[in-house]
mmCIF file of C-alpha atoms in Angstrom:
data_model
loop_
_atom_site.group_PDB
_atom_site.id
_atom_site.type_symbol
_atom_site.label_atom_id
_atom_site.label_comp_id
_atom_site.label_asym_id
_atom_site.label_seq_id
_atom_site.Cartn_x
_atom_site.Cartn_y
_atom_site.Cartn_z
ATOM 1 C CA HIS Q 1 0.000 0.000 0.000
ATOM 2 C CA THR Q 2 1.668 3.240 -1.176
ATOM 3 C CA VAL Q 3 0.268 5.526 1.546
ATOM 4 C CA LEU Q 4 1.254 3.032 4.255
ATOM 5 C CA ASP Q 5 4.784 2.692 2.848
ATOM 6 C CA VAL Q 6 5.237 6.472 2.827
ATOM 7 C CA ILE Q 7 4.075 6.784 6.435
ATOM 8 C CA ARG Q 8 6.335 3.961 7.647
ATOM 9 C CA THR Q 9 9.438 5.342 5.915
ATOM 10 C CA SER Q 10 8.971 9.076 6.545
ATOM 11 C CA ASP Q 11 10.428 11.181 9.345
ATOM 12 C CA PRO Q 12 7.915 13.138 11.454
ATOM 13 C CA ALA Q 13 6.398 15.926 9.362
ATOM 14 C CA ARG Q 14 7.146 18.479 12.079
ATOM 15 C CA ARG Q 15 8.732 18.903 15.493
ATOM 16 C CA VAL Q 16 6.265 19.588 18.285
ATOM 17 C CA LYS Q 17 6.632 22.684 20.460
ATOM 18 C CA SER Q 18 5.620 23.652 23.971
ATOM 19 C CA GLY Q 19 3.239 26.538 24.496
ATOM 20 C CA CYS Q 20 1.618 28.450 27.322
ATOM 21 C CA ARG Q 21 -1.048 25.750 27.682
ATOM 22 C CA ASN Q 22 0.882 22.581 26.938
ATOM 23 C CA VAL Q 23 4.192 20.881 27.694
ATOM 24 C CA SER Q 24 5.679 18.840 24.855
ATOM 25 C CA GLY Q 25 8.197 16.037 25.089
ATOM 26 C CA THR Q 26 9.343 12.678 23.760
ATOM 27 C CA TYR Q 27 8.633 9.127 24.900
ATOM 28 C CA PRO Q 28 11.223 6.342 24.382
ATOM 29 C CA SER Q 29 9.090 3.665 22.708
ATOM 30 C CA LYS Q 30 10.220 0.070 23.076
ATOM 31 C CA LYS Q 31 7.596 -1.018 20.575
ATOM 32 C CA MET Q 32 8.862 1.338 17.863
ATOM 33 C CA LYS Q 33 12.522 1.546 19.022
ATOM 34 C CA VAL Q 34 12.470 5.328 18.503
ATOM 35 C CA THR Q 35 11.361 8.334 20.536
ATOM 36 C CA ILE Q 36 7.751 9.373 19.948
ATOM 37 C CA GLN Q 37 6.747 13.034 20.210
ATOM 38 C CA PHE Q 38 3.830 14.304 22.244
ATOM 39 C CA GLU Q 39 2.515 17.852 22.479
ATOM 40 C CA SER Q 40 0.465 17.591 25.648
ATOM 41 C CA HIS Q 41 0.376 15.412 28.750
ATOM 42 C CA ARG Q 42 -3.418 15.471 29.009
ATOM 43 C CA VAL Q 43 -4.252 13.849 25.681
ATOM 44 C CA GLU Q 44 -1.245 13.015 23.502
ATOM 45 C CA LEU Q 45 0.989 11.393 26.125
ATOM 46 C CA ALA Q 46 -2.020 9.409 27.332
ATOM 47 C CA ALA Q 47 -2.583 8.220 23.745
ATOM 48 C CA VAL Q 48 1.084 7.233 23.446
ATOM 49 C CA TYR Q 49 0.957 5.179 26.659
ATOM 50 C CA GLU Q 50 -2.197 3.469 25.418
ATOM 51 C CA MET Q 51 -0.792 2.599 21.971
ATOM 52 C CA GLU Q 52 2.535 1.513 23.437
ATOM 53 C CA HIS Q 53 0.866 -1.059 25.683
ATOM 54 C CA ASP Q 54 -2.082 -2.067 23.490
ATOM 55 C CA ASN Q 55 -1.403 -5.484 21.928
ATOM 56 C CA ASP Q 56 -3.791 -4.597 19.105
ATOM 57 C CA VAL Q 57 -1.440 -1.781 18.007
ATOM 58 C CA LEU Q 58 1.425 -3.221 15.963
ATOM 59 C CA GLU Q 59 3.088 0.088 15.032
ATOM 60 C CA TYR Q 60 2.416 3.782 15.554
ATOM 61 C CA TYR Q 61 4.002 6.951 14.163
ATOM 62 C CA ASP Q 62 3.955 10.543 15.390
ATOM 63 C CA GLN Q 63 3.347 13.494 13.063
ATOM 64 C CA PRO Q 64 2.770 11.404 9.894
ATOM 65 C CA PRO Q 65 2.915 13.067 6.451
ATOM 66 C CA SER Q 66 0.461 15.938 5.960
ATOM 67 C CA PHE Q 67 -2.551 15.759 3.661
ATOM 68 C CA LYS Q 68 -5.313 18.121 2.534
ATOM 69 C CA LEU Q 69 -8.675 18.399 4.225
ATOM 70 C CA GLU Q 70 -11.609 19.838 2.274
ATOM 71 C CA TYR Q 71 -14.784 21.130 3.910
ATOM 72 C CA ALA Q 72 -17.290 23.977 3.775
ATOM 73 C CA GLY Q 73 -16.462 27.128 5.745
ATOM 74 C CA MET Q 74 -18.911 29.253 7.765
ATOM 75 C CA ASN Q 75 -19.645 31.307 4.648
ATOM 76 C CA GLY Q 76 -20.371 28.186 2.621
ATOM 77 C CA ARG Q 77 -17.219 28.437 0.551
ATOM 78 C CA ARG Q 78 -15.074 25.365 -0.009
ATOM 79 C CA MET Q 79 -11.960 25.387 2.192
ATOM 80 C CA THR Q 80 -8.768 23.382 1.751
ATOM 81 C CA VAL Q 81 -6.208 23.156 4.559
ATOM 82 C CA LEU Q 82 -2.992 21.191 4.932
ATOM 83 C CA HIS Q 83 -3.352 18.954 7.967
ATOM 84 C CA THR Q 84 -0.780 16.992 10.002
ATOM 85 C CA PRO Q 85 -2.494 14.483 12.332
ATOM 86 C CA ASP Q 86 -0.864 13.653 15.646
ATOM 87 C CA TYR Q 87 -0.449 9.908 15.049
ATOM 88 C CA PHE Q 88 -0.952 7.062 12.621
ATOM 89 C CA ALA Q 89 -1.578 3.594 14.124
ATOM 90 C CA ILE Q 90 -1.319 0.221 12.424
ATOM 91 C CA ARG Q 91 -3.544 -2.254 14.237
ATOM 92 C CA LYS Q 92 -4.086 -5.985 13.718
ATOM 93 C CA ASN Q 93 -7.182 -5.553 11.555
ATOM 94 C CA THR Q 94 -7.165 -1.885 10.578
ATOM 95 C CA ALA Q 95 -5.094 1.290 10.460
ATOM 96 C CA GLY Q 96 -5.710 5.007 10.590
ATOM 97 C CA TRP Q 97 -4.951 8.524 11.729
ATOM 98 C CA GLU Q 98 -5.525 9.639 15.317
ATOM 99 C CA GLU Q 99 -5.909 13.317 16.254
ATOM 100 C CA CYS Q 100 -5.718 14.379 19.907
ATOM 101 C CA LYS Q 101 -7.664 17.368 21.241
ATOM 102 C CA THR Q 102 -9.075 18.523 24.572
ATOM 103 C CA GLU Q 103 -12.839 18.926 24.952
ATOM 104 C CA GLU Q 104 -12.354 22.670 25.432
ATOM 105 C CA GLU Q 105 -10.263 22.936 22.278
ATOM 106 C CA LEU Q 106 -12.787 21.006 20.204
ATOM 107 C CA GLY Q 107 -15.635 23.177 21.436
ATOM 108 C CA LYS Q 108 -13.881 26.302 20.163
ATOM 109 C CA LEU Q 109 -12.843 24.694 16.866
ATOM 110 C CA SER Q 110 -16.359 23.414 16.267
ATOM 111 C CA ALA Q 111 -17.835 26.872 16.807
ATOM 112 C CA LYS Q 112 -15.389 28.277 14.271
ATOM 113 C CA ASN Q 113 -15.521 25.422 11.712
ATOM 114 C CA PRO Q 114 -18.560 23.173 12.391
ATOM 115 C CA HIS Q 115 -17.953 21.201 9.193
ATOM 116 C CA ARG Q 116 -14.451 20.207 10.287
ATOM 117 C CA TYR Q 117 -15.155 19.136 13.882
ATOM 118 C CA CYS Q 118 -18.576 18.106 15.157
ATOM 119 C CA ARG Q 119 -20.234 15.668 17.529
ATOM 120 C CA GLY Q 120 -21.684 12.470 16.111
ATOM 121 C CA GLU Q 121 -25.037 10.955 17.080
ATOM 122 C CA ASP Q 122 -23.264 9.043 19.846
ATOM 123 C CA GLY Q 123 -21.962 12.306 21.317
ATOM 124 C CA GLU Q 124 -18.343 11.565 20.365
ATOM 125 C CA TRP Q 125 -16.250 14.091 18.444
ATOM 126 C CA ARG Q 126 -15.679 13.500 14.733
ATOM 127 C CA CYS Q 127 -13.760 15.069 11.874
ATOM 128 C CA PRO Q 128 -15.865 14.339 8.732
ATOM 129 C CA PRO Q 129 -13.275 15.622 6.213
ATOM 130 C CA GLY Q 130 -10.604 13.480 7.916
ATOM 131 C CA GLU Q 131 -12.894 10.465 7.762
ATOM 132 C CA ALA Q 132 -13.603 11.128 4.073
ATOM 133 C CA TYR Q 133 -9.881 11.257 3.300
ATOM 134 C CA ALA Q 134 -9.194 8.045 5.242
ATOM 135 C CA GLU Q 135 -12.115 6.166 3.725
ATOM 136 C CA GLN Q 136 -10.575 6.142 0.239
ATOM 137 C CA PHE Q 137 -7.769 3.933 1.630
ATOM 138 C CA ASN Q 138 -10.088 1.834 3.848
ATOM 139 C CA PHE Q 139 -8.450 3.482 6.881
ATOM 140 C CA TYR Q 140 -10.089 5.225 9.832
ATOM 141 C CA TYR Q 141 -9.749 8.741 11.255
ATOM 142 C CA ARG Q 142 -10.316 9.085 14.990
ATOM 143 C CA VAL Q 143 -10.534 12.130 17.251
ATOM 144 C CA ARG Q 144 -9.184 11.342 20.732
ATOM 145 C CA THR Q 145 -10.123 13.459 23.751
ATOM 146 C CA SER Q 146 -9.204 13.478 27.421
ATOM 147 C CA LYS Q 147 -12.807 12.485 28.141
ATOM 148 C CA SER Q 148 -12.231 9.023 26.635
ATOM 149 C CA THR Q 149 -8.973 8.432 28.530
ATOM 150 C CA ASN Q 150 -9.028 5.702 31.170
ATOM 151 C CA TRP Q 151 -6.976 7.368 33.901
ATOM 152 C CA VAL Q 152 -6.817 4.198 36.025
ATOM 153 C CA PHE Q 153 -5.065 2.481 33.107
ATOM 154 C CA GLN Q 154 -2.753 5.489 32.673
ATOM 155 C CA ARG Q 155 -1.847 5.460 36.352
ATOM 156 C CA ASN Q 156 -1.131 1.718 36.309
ATOM 157 C CA ILE Q 157 0.960 1.860 33.144
ATOM 158 C CA GLN Q 158 3.152 4.583 34.583
ATOM 159 C CA PHE Q 159 3.452 2.575 37.795
ATOM 160 C CA ILE Q 160 4.749 -0.606 36.100
ATOM 161 C CA GLU Q 161 6.952 1.035 33.457
ATOM 162 C CA ASP Q 162 9.989 0.889 35.756
ATOM 163 C CA TYR Q 163 9.642 -2.909 35.757
ATOM 164 C CA LEU Q 164 10.025 -2.984 31.955
ATOM 165 C CA ARG Q 165 13.540 -1.544 31.947
ATOM 166 C CA VAL Q 166 16.138 -3.570 30.055
ATOM 167 C CA ASP Q 167 18.432 -3.663 33.107
ATOM 168 C CA GLN Q 168 15.704 -5.048 35.370
ATOM 169 C CA PRO Q 169 16.866 -8.477 36.691
ATOM 170 C CA ALA Q 170 14.661 -11.449 35.860
ATOM 171 C CA VAL Q 171 12.423 -12.903 38.551
ATOM 172 C CA ASN Q 172 13.926 -15.958 40.232
ATOM 173 C CA SER Q 173 12.401 -19.116 38.730
ATOM 174 C CA ASP Q 174 11.373 -20.499 42.130
ATOM 175 C CA SER Q 175 9.623 -17.234 43.019
ATOM 176 C CA ARG Q 176 7.973 -17.089 39.612
ATOM 177 C CA ASP Q 177 6.700 -20.677 39.803
ATOM 178 C CA ALA Q 178 5.359 -20.163 43.333
ATOM 179 C CA VAL Q 179 3.426 -17.030 42.366
ATOM 180 C CA LEU Q 180 2.032 -18.522 39.145
ATOM 181 C CA SER Q 181 0.975 -21.665 41.012
ATOM 182 C CA VAL Q 182 -1.121 -19.646 43.480
ATOM 183 C CA VAL Q 183 -2.789 -17.553 40.767
ATOM 184 C CA THR Q 184 -3.448 -20.586 38.564
ATOM 185 C CA THR Q 185 -5.166 -22.543 41.329
ATOM 186 C CA GLU Q 186 -6.985 -19.478 42.674
ATOM 187 C CA PRO Q 187 -7.933 -17.272 39.710
ATOM 188 C CA SER Q 188 -9.376 -13.893 40.706
ATOM 189 C CA ILE Q 189 -7.237 -13.788 43.849
ATOM 190 C CA SER Q 190 -6.698 -10.233 45.050
ATOM 191 C CA LEU Q 191 -3.243 -8.698 44.803
ATOM 192 C CA GLU Q 192 -3.299 -8.142 48.553
ATOM 193 C CA ASP Q 193 -3.986 -11.841 49.201
ATOM 194 C CA LEU Q 194 -1.268 -12.827 46.727
ATOM 195 C CA PHE Q 195 1.256 -10.636 48.557
ATOM 196 C CA ARG Q 196 0.323 -12.371 51.804
ATOM 197 C CA ARG Q 197 0.299 -15.911 50.357
ATOM 198 C CA THR Q 198 3.723 -15.580 48.727
ATOM 199 C CA GLU Q 199 5.594 -13.260 51.105
ATOM 200 C CA GLU Q 200 8.010 -16.050 52.080
ATOM 201 C CA VAL Q 201 9.014 -16.860 48.487
ATOM 202 C CA ALA Q 202 8.516 -13.697 46.392
ATOM 203 C CA THR Q 203 8.831 -9.954 46.844
ATOM 204 C CA ARG Q 204 6.235 -7.405 45.807
ATOM 205 C CA ASP Q 205 8.652 -6.240 43.121
ATOM 206 C CA ASP Q 206 8.719 -9.817 41.752
ATOM 207 C CA ILE Q 207 4.931 -9.791 41.430
ATOM 208 C CA TYR Q 208 4.807 -6.345 39.863
ATOM 209 C CA GLN Q 209 7.409 -7.445 37.325
ATOM 210 C CA LEU Q 210 5.370 -10.551 36.424
ATOM 211 C CA ILE Q 211 2.402 -8.236 35.843
ATOM 212 C CA ALA Q 212 4.498 -5.848 33.741
ATOM 213 C CA THR Q 213 5.813 -8.667 31.537
ATOM 214 C CA ASP Q 214 2.320 -10.206 31.100
ATOM 215 C CA GLU Q 215 3.160 -13.421 32.937
ATOM 216 C CA LEU Q 216 0.285 -12.557 35.255
ATOM 217 C CA TYR Q 217 -2.867 -11.014 33.832
ATOM 218 C CA VAL Q 218 -4.472 -7.954 35.396
ATOM 219 C CA ASP Q 219 -7.090 -5.712 33.824
ATOM 220 C CA LEU Q 220 -5.037 -2.527 34.182
ATOM 221 C CA GLY Q 221 -8.077 -0.382 33.509
ATOM 222 C CA ALA Q 222 -10.181 -1.838 36.329
ATOM 223 C CA ALA Q 223 -8.483 -0.819 39.584
ATOM 224 C CA PRO Q 224 -5.293 1.015 40.672
ATOM 225 C CA LEU Q 225 -2.382 -1.264 41.520
ATOM 226 C CA VAL Q 226 -1.719 0.901 44.569
ATOM 227 C CA GLU Q 227 -5.018 -0.432 45.983
ATOM 228 C CA PRO Q 228 -4.093 -4.167 46.081
ATOM 229 C CA ASP Q 229 -7.310 -5.256 47.775
ATOM 230 C CA GLN Q 230 -9.229 -4.101 44.659
ATOM 231 C CA VAL Q 231 -6.942 -5.734 42.036
ATOM 232 C CA ARG Q 232 -7.760 -9.232 40.738
ATOM 233 C CA LEU Q 233 -5.169 -11.507 39.123
ATOM 234 C CA PHE Q 234 -5.462 -14.332 36.589
ATOM 235 C CA PRO Q 235 -2.956 -16.597 34.783
ATOM 236 C CA ASN Q 236 -4.046 -15.110 31.414
ATOM 237 C CA SER Q 237 -6.707 -12.945 29.757
ATOM 238 C CA GLU Q 238 -8.733 -15.957 28.559
ATOM 239 C CA THR Q 239 -9.169 -17.144 32.123
ATOM 240 C CA ALA Q 240 -10.152 -13.634 33.225
ATOM 241 C CA THR Q 241 -12.839 -13.473 30.527
ATOM 242 C CA ALA Q 242 -14.155 -16.941 31.302
ATOM 243 C CA TYR Q 243 -14.182 -16.238 35.029
ATOM 244 C CA ALA Q 244 -16.050 -12.945 34.533
ATOM 245 C CA ASN Q 245 -18.721 -14.794 32.543
ATOM 246 C CA LEU Q 246 -18.835 -17.511 35.187
ATOM 247 C CA ILE Q 247 -19.598 -14.962 37.903
ATOM 248 C CA GLU Q 248 -22.294 -13.258 35.813
ATOM 249 C CA ILE Q 249 -24.258 -16.453 35.115
ATOM 250 C CA ALA Q 250 -26.933 -17.282 37.643
ATOM 251 C CA PRO Q 251 -26.748 -20.623 39.540
ATOM 252 C CA SER Q 252 -30.017 -21.728 37.891
ATOM 253 C CA GLU Q 253 -28.413 -21.304 34.462
ATOM 254 C CA MET Q 254 -25.310 -23.245 35.518
ATOM 255 C CA ALA Q 255 -27.525 -26.136 36.596
ATOM 256 C CA ASN Q 256 -28.542 -26.613 32.968
ATOM 257 C CA GLY Q 257 -24.918 -26.789 31.802
ATOM 258 C CA PRO Q 258 -22.477 -29.709 31.894
ATOM 259 C CA ARG Q 259 -21.538 -30.749 35.408
ATOM 260 C CA PHE Q 260 -18.778 -33.132 34.369
ATOM 261 C CA ILE Q 261 -16.320 -33.041 31.473
ATOM 262 C CA ASP Q 262 -14.487 -36.186 30.439
ATOM 263 C CA LEU Q 263 -10.983 -35.044 29.459
ATOM 264 C CA THR Q 264 -8.107 -37.240 28.350
ATOM 265 C CA VAL Q 265 -4.494 -36.099 28.163
ATOM 266 C CA GLY Q 266 -3.499 -35.888 24.491
ATOM 267 C CA SER Q 267 -6.988 -35.227 23.140
ATOM 268 C CA VAL Q 268 -7.556 -32.093 21.049
ATOM 269 C CA VAL Q 269 -10.220 -29.410 21.556
ATOM 270 C CA ASP Q 270 -11.180 -26.368 19.503
ATOM 271 C CA TRP Q 271 -11.160 -22.986 21.285
ATOM 272 C CA ASN Q 272 -11.575 -19.677 19.416
ATOM 273 C CA ASN Q 273 -10.969 -21.493 16.116
ATOM 274 C CA ARG Q 274 -7.607 -22.772 17.345
ATOM 275 C CA SER Q 275 -6.575 -26.302 18.251
ATOM 276 C CA TRP Q 276 -5.432 -27.034 21.807
ATOM 277 C CA LYS Q 277 -4.100 -30.331 23.136
ATOM 278 C CA ILE Q 278 -4.968 -31.403 26.681
ATOM 279 C CA ALA Q 279 -1.565 -31.449 28.415
ATOM 280 C CA ASN Q 280 -2.605 -32.122 31.992
ATOM 281 C CA VAL Q 281 -5.792 -32.469 34.041
ATOM 282 C CA GLY Q 282 -5.796 -31.554 37.717
ATOM 283 C CA ASP Q 283 -8.530 -31.322 40.337
ATOM 284 C CA LYS Q 284 -8.952 -27.565 39.806
ATOM 285 C CA VAL Q 285 -6.992 -26.718 36.646
ATOM 286 C CA VAL Q 286 -6.707 -28.072 33.098
ATOM 287 C CA SER Q 287 -3.507 -27.324 31.127
ATOM 288 C CA LEU Q 288 -3.761 -26.724 27.367
ATOM 289 C CA LEU Q 289 -0.986 -26.706 24.777
ATOM 290 C CA GLY Q 290 -1.676 -24.686 21.635
ATOM 291 C CA GLU Q 291 -0.005 -23.901 18.338
ATOM 292 C CA ASN Q 292 3.599 -22.641 18.429
ATOM 293 C CA ASP Q 293 3.915 -24.112 21.943
ATOM 294 C CA ALA Q 294 1.425 -21.615 23.390
ATOM 295 C CA PHE Q 295 0.519 -22.775 26.891
ATOM 296 C CA THR Q 296 -2.401 -21.815 29.097
ATOM 297 C CA GLU Q 297 -4.240 -23.113 32.114
ATOM 298 C CA LEU Q 298 -7.968 -22.858 32.844
ATOM 299 C CA PRO Q 299 -9.856 -23.497 36.071
ATOM 300 C CA VAL Q 300 -12.172 -26.488 35.612
ATOM 301 C CA ALA Q 301 -15.205 -24.287 36.385
ATOM 302 C CA ALA Q 302 -14.216 -21.842 33.647
ATOM 303 C CA LEU Q 303 -13.641 -24.702 31.207
ATOM 304 C CA GLU Q 304 -17.109 -26.111 31.942
ATOM 305 C CA LEU Q 305 -18.630 -22.706 31.243
ATOM 306 C CA LEU Q 306 -16.821 -22.371 27.916
ATOM 307 C CA VAL Q 307 -18.045 -25.837 26.909
ATOM 308 C CA LYS Q 308 -21.601 -24.923 27.999
ATOM 309 C CA GLU Q 309 -21.446 -21.780 25.809
ATOM 310 C CA GLY Q 310 -20.108 -23.755 22.855
ATOM 311 C CA LYS Q 311 -16.805 -21.850 22.846
ATOM 312 C CA ILE Q 312 -14.810 -25.031 23.446
ATOM 313 C CA SER Q 313 -15.763 -28.149 21.509
#
């Protein structure tokens, strides 16, 4: 794709500057292996943190090449302006430009140029001329605001970033195995309980590092890590999703589902259109081995629910 190639091989179209209402800077991206510019802490830096740690985002670029926007002015005349969006993101199933503005800023811009920035039927801000430009390439154009920022996620990401440093020593294998064993057998355990259960074999820093490196799953947008009694841990995101569904289903509904599952080590099941081999069956946990040696463990109760819903066959 020509437009994509140009974006990926171009230097930023401009250097950002600080002003009386914003503080600019650069973020050392491990994902992109370059420094990424941001022009404000309130919206742009928050967007950078989100894209840096979002597994759906494969690549992202600041200040991508400029393009022309065409729209009707207040007097009805056709206007053409050269526009440099803040970012371009390449995601697993799509790609597009992302513009960052504060709610206050968008309110003023909309009053001045209502055909460039406006609210959609869902109340979210849009840029119709940006969307029209992106649509010809089957890309998207998104307006980000501070209103849509999950500040719990932002706080947690900043908290664990120190544990992602290259010079951070690896967690001792015995400590790692002990922590993972507790979380695997007791999914949804609170961080506070995990600290207490493993205080003889692992430090809090060990646990935070396992969270930072995705060896333990935590929904970083749900509760602040500095409030450990509110944080719930799981061996992986699949278990978290299954366990959430398990909690939501009423006991009367569970009674209609399978109470027993006959599993044999070596047999193959289908889960999310992928093949998994039964590697081990315990009293509380079933171990599954997937393609490319992917390994996961599910509580038996969660596995029963997934079978009941037809998600594992």
